[in-house]
PDB file of C-alpha atoms in Angstrom:
ATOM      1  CA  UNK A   1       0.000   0.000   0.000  1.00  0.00           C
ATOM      2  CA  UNK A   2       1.554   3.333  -0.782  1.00  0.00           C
ATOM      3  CA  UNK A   3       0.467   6.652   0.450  1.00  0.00           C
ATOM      4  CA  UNK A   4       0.136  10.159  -0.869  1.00  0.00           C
ATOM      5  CA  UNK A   5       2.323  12.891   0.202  1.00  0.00           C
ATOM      6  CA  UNK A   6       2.421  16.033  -0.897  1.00  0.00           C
ATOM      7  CA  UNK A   7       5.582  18.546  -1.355  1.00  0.00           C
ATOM      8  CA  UNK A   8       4.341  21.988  -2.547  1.00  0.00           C
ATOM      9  CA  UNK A   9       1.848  21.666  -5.127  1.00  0.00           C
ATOM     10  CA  UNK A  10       2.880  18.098  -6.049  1.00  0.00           C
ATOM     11  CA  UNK A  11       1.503  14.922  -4.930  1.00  0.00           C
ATOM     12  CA  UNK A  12       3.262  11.413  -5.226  1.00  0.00           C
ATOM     13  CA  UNK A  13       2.986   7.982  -3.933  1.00  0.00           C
ATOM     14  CA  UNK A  14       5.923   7.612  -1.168  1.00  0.00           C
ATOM     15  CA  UNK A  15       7.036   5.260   1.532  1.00  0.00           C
ATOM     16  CA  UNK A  16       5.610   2.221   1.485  1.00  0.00           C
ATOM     17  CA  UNK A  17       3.377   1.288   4.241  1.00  0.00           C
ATOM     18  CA  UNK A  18       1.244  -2.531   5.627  1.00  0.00           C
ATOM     19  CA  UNK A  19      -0.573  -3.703   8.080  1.00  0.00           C
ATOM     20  CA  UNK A  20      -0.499   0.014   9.584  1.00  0.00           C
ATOM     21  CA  UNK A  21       3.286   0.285  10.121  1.00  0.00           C
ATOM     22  CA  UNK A  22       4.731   3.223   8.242  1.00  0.00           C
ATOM     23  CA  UNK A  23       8.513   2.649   7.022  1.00  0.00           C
ATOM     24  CA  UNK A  24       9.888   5.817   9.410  1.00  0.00           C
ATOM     25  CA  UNK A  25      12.421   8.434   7.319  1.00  0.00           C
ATOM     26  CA  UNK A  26      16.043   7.733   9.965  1.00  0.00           C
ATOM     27  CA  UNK A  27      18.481  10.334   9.384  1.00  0.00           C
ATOM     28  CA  UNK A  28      21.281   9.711  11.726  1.00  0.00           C
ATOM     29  CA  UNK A  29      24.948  10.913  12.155  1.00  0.00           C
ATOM     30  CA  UNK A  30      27.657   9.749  14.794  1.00  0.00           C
ATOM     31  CA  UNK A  31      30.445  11.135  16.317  1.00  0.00           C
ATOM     32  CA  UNK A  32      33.521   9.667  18.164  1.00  0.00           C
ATOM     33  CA  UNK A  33      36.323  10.875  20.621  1.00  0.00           C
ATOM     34  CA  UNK A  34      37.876   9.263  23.567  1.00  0.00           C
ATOM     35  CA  UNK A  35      35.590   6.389  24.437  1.00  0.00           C
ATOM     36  CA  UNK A  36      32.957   8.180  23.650  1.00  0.00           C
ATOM     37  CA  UNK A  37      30.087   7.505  20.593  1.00  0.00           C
ATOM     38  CA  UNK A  38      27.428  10.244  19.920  1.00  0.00           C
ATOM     39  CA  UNK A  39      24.285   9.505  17.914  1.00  0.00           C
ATOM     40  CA  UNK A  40      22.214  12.414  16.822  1.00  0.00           C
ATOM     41  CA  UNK A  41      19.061  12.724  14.441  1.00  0.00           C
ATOM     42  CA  UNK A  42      20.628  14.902  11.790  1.00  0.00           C
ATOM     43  CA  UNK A  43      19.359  17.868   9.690  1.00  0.00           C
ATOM     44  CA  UNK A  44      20.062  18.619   6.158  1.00  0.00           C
ATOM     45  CA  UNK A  45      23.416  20.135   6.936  1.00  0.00           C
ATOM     46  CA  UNK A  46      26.412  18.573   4.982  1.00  0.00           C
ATOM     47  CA  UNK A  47      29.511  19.432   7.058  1.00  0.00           C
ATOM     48  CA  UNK A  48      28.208  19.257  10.672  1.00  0.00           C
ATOM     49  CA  UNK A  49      30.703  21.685  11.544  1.00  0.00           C
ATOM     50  CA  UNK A  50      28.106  23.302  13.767  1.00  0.00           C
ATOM     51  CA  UNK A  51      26.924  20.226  15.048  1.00  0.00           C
ATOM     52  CA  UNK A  52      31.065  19.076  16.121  1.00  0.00           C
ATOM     53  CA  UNK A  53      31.707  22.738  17.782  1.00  0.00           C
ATOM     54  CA  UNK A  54      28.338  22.553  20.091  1.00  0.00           C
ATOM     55  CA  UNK A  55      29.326  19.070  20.944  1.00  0.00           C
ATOM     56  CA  UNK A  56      32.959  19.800  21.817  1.00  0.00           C
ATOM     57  CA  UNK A  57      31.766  22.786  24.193  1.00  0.00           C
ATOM     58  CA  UNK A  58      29.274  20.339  25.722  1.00  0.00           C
ATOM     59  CA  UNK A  59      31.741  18.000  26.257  1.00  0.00           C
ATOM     60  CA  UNK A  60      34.587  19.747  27.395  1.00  0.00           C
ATOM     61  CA  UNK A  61      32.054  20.873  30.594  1.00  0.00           C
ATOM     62  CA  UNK A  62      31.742  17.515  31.948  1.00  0.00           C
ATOM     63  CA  UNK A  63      35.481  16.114  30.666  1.00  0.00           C
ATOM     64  CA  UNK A  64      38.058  18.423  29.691  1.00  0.00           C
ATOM     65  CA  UNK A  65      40.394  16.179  28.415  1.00  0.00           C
ATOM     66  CA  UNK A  66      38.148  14.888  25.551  1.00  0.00           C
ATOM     67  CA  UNK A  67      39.807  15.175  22.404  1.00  0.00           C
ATOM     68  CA  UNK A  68      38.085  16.533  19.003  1.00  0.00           C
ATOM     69  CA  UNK A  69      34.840  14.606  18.261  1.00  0.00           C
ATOM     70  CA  UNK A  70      35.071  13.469  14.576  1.00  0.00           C
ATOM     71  CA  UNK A  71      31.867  13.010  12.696  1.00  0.00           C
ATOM     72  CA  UNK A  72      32.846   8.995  11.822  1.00  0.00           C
ATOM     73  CA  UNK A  73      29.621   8.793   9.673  1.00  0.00           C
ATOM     74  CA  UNK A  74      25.691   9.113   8.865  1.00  0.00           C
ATOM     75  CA  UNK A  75      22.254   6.578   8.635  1.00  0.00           C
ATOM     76  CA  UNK A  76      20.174   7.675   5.916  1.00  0.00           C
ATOM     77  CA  UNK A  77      16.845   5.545   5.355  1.00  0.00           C
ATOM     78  CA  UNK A  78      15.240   4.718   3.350  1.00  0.00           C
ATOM     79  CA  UNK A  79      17.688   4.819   0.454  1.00  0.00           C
ATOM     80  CA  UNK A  80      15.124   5.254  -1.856  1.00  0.00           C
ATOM     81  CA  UNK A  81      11.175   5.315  -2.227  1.00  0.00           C
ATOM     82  CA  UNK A  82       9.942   2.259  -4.236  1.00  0.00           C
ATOM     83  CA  UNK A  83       6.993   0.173  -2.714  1.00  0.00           C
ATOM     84  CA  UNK A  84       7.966  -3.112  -4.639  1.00  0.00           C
ATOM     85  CA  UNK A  85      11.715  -3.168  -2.867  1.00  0.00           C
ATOM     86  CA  UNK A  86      10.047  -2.243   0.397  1.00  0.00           C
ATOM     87  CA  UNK A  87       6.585  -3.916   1.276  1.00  0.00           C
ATOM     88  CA  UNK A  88       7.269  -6.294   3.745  1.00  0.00           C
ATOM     89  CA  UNK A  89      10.867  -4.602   5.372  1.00  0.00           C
ATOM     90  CA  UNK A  90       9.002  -2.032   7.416  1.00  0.00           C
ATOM     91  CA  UNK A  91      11.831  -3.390  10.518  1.00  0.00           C
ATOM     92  CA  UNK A  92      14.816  -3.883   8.022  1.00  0.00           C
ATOM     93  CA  UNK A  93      16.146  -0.231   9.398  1.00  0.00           C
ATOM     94  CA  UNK A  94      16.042  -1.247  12.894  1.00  0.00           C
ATOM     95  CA  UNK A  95      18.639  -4.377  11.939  1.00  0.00           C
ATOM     96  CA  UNK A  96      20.629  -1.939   9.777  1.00  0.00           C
ATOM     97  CA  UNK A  97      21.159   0.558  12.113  1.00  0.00           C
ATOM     98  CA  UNK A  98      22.193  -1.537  15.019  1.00  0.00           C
ATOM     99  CA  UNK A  99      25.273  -2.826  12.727  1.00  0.00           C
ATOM    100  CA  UNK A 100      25.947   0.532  11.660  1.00  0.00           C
ATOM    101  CA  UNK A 101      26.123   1.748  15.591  1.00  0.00           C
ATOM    102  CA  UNK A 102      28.083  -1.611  16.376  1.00  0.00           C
ATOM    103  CA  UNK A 103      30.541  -0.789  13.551  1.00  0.00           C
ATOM    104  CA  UNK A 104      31.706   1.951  16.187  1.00  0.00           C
ATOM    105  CA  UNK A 105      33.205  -0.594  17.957  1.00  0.00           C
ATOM    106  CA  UNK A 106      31.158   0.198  21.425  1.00  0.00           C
ATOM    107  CA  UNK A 107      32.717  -2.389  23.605  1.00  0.00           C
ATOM    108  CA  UNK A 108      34.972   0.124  23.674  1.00  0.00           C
ATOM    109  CA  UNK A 109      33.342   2.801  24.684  1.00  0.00           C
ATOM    110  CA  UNK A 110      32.670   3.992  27.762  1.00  0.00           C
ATOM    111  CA  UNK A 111      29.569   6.647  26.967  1.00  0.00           C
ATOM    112  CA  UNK A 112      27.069   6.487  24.254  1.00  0.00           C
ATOM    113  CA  UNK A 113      25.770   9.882  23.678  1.00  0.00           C
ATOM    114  CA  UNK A 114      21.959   9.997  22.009  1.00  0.00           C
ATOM    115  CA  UNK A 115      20.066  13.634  20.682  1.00  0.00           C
ATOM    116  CA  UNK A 116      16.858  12.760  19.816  1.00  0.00           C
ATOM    117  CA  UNK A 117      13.582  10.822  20.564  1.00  0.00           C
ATOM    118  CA  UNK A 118      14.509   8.376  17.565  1.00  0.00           C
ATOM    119  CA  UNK A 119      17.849   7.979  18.194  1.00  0.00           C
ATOM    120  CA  UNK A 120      17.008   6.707  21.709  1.00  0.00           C
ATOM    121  CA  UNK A 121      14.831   4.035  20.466  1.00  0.00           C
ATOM    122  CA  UNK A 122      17.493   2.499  18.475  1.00  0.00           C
ATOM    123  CA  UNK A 123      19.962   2.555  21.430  1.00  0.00           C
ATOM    124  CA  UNK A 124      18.591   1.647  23.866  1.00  0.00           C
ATOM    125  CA  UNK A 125      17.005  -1.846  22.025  1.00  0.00           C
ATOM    126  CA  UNK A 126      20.755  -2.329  20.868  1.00  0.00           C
ATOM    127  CA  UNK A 127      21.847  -1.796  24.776  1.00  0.00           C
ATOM    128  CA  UNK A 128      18.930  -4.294  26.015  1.00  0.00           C
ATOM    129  CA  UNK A 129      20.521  -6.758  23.450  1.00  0.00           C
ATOM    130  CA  UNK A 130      22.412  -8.925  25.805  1.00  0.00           C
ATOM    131  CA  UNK A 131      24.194 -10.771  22.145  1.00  0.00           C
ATOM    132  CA  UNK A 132      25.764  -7.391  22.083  1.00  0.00           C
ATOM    133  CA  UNK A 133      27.802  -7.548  25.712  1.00  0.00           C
ATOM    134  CA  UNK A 134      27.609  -3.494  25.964  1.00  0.00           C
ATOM    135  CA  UNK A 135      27.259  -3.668  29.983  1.00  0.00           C
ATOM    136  CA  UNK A 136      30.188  -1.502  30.471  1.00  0.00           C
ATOM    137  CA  UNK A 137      28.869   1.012  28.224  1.00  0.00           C
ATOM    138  CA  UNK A 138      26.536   4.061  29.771  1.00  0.00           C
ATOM    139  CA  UNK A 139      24.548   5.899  28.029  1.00  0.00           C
ATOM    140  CA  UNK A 140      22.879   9.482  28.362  1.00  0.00           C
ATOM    141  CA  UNK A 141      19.850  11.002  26.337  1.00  0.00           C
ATOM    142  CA  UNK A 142      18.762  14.152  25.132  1.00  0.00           C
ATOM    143  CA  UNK A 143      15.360  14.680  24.248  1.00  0.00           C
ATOM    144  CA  UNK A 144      16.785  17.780  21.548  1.00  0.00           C
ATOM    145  CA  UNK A 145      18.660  16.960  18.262  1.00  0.00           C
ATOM    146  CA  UNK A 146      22.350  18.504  18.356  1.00  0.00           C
ATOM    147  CA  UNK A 147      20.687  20.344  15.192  1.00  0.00           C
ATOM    148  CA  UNK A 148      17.704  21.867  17.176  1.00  0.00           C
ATOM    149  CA  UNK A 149      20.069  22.338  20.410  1.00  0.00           C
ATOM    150  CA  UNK A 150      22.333  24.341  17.459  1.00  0.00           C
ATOM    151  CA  UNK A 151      19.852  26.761  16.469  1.00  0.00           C
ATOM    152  CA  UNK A 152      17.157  27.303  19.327  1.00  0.00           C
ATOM    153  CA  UNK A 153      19.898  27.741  21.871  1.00  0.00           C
ATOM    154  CA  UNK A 154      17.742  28.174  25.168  1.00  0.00           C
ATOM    155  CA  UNK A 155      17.084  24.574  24.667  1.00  0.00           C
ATOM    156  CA  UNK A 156      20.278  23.799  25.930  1.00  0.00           C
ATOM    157  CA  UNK A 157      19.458  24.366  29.350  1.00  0.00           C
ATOM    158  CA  UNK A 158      17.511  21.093  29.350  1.00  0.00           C
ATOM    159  CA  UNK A 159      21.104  19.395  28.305  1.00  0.00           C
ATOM    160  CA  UNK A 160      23.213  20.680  31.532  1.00  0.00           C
ATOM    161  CA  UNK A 161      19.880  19.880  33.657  1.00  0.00           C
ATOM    162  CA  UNK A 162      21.094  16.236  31.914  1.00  0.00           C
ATOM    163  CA  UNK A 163      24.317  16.189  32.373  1.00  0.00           C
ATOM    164  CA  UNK A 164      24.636  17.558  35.773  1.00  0.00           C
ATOM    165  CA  UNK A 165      22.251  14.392  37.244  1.00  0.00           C
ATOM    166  CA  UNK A 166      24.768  12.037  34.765  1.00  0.00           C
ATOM    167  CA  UNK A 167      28.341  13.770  36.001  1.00  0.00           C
ATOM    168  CA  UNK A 168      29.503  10.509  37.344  1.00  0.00           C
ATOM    169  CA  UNK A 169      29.769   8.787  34.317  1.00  0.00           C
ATOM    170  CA  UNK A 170      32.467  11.082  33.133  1.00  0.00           C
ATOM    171  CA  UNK A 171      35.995  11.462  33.226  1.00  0.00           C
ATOM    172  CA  UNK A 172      35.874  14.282  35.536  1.00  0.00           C
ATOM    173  CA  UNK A 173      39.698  15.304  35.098  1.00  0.00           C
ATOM    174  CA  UNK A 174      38.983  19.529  35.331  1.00  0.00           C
ATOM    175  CA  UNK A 175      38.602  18.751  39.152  1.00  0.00           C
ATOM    176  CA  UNK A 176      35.367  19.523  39.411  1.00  0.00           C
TER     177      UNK A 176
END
C-alpha cells in the first residue's frame, strides 16, 4: 500500500506502508572521541561543523580532556522510495542501524551519547541486546537533536539539567 504525500503543489505515492506500520524516514549521524560515541538525528546540513563545535563545548564541561569529536559517519533511510523493494521490510532499518552503531566498535566505549527521541529508540534496544555484551557502556539522552540544540539555543538548558544528574559517568579530570 503506498500513500500520498504532498511537497508543494505536487503529490506522489511515497514510503511504502502494511498492516499500519509506516517505514519511518532515519536520518542519523555519529560522532567519536575518547571512548565516547554520539548519535544524533541529523538535519540537512552537509559538514556538521556546527553540530562538532556545540558538541565539543558540551563535552569539554563535563570532561576536559576529551579530544576533538570526529563526525565517523551518517544513517540515511530509506535509500530510496519504491513500494515493490520495500513492502514487507518495514523493521529492516532497525537491523541496519544496530550494525551501523556496532561498527563503532562500542565495547569500547565507555559513553554512548543519544540527541533525539529516535535515536534513543534504536539505542537503547541495541543496549537491552544482551548478544551485544555493551554492559560496560553508559549511556545518556537528550530529548533535543544537536541540530535543534544548534539553532534554538535556550534549549540547551535542558542538556546541563542532563548532564549535571549524569556527572559521574564522566571522566571528571577539570577537578570539578
Amino acid at each position: 500500500i503506498l500513500t500520498l504525500e504532498t511537497v508543494g503543489d505536487t503529490e506522489f505515492k511515497s514510503a511504502a506502508s502494511t498492516i499500519g506500520q509506516k517505514i519511518p524516514n532515519v536520518s542519523l549521524g555519529a560522532f567519536v572521541a575518547n571512548g565516547y560515541v554520539v548519535v544524533s538525528e541529523m538535519g540537512s546540513s552537509e559538514s556538521h561543523l556546527e553540530e562538532v563545535t556545540l558538541l565539543q563545548n558540551i563535552i569539554k564541561v563535563v570532561d576536559s580532556t576529551c579530544s576533538k569529536f570526529e563526525f565517523v559517519g551518517s544513517f540515511s533511510w530509506p535509500v530510496f522510495h519504491s513500494a515493490k523493494v520495500l513492502i514487507g521490510q518495514e523493521l529492516l532499518h532497525e537491523t541496519l542501524i544496530s550494525r551501523w552503531l556496532v561498527s563503532f566498535d562500542l565495547t569500547q566505549c565507555r559513553v554512548i551519547i543519544c540527541f533525539g527521541g529516535q535515536c534513543k529508540e534504536y539505542v537503547e534496544t541495541l543496549l537491552n541486546d544482551p548478544s551485544q555484551q555493551l554492559s560496560g557502556c553508559k549511556a545518556i539522552f537528550f530529548d533535543n537533536t544537536l541540530t535543534d540544540l544548534y539553532k534554538t539555543p535556550l534549549r540547551k538548558k535542558d542538556v546541563w539539567k542532563v548532564l549535571s544528574e549524569n556527572l559521574g559517568i564522566f571522566n571528571r579530570s577539570n577537578g570539578v
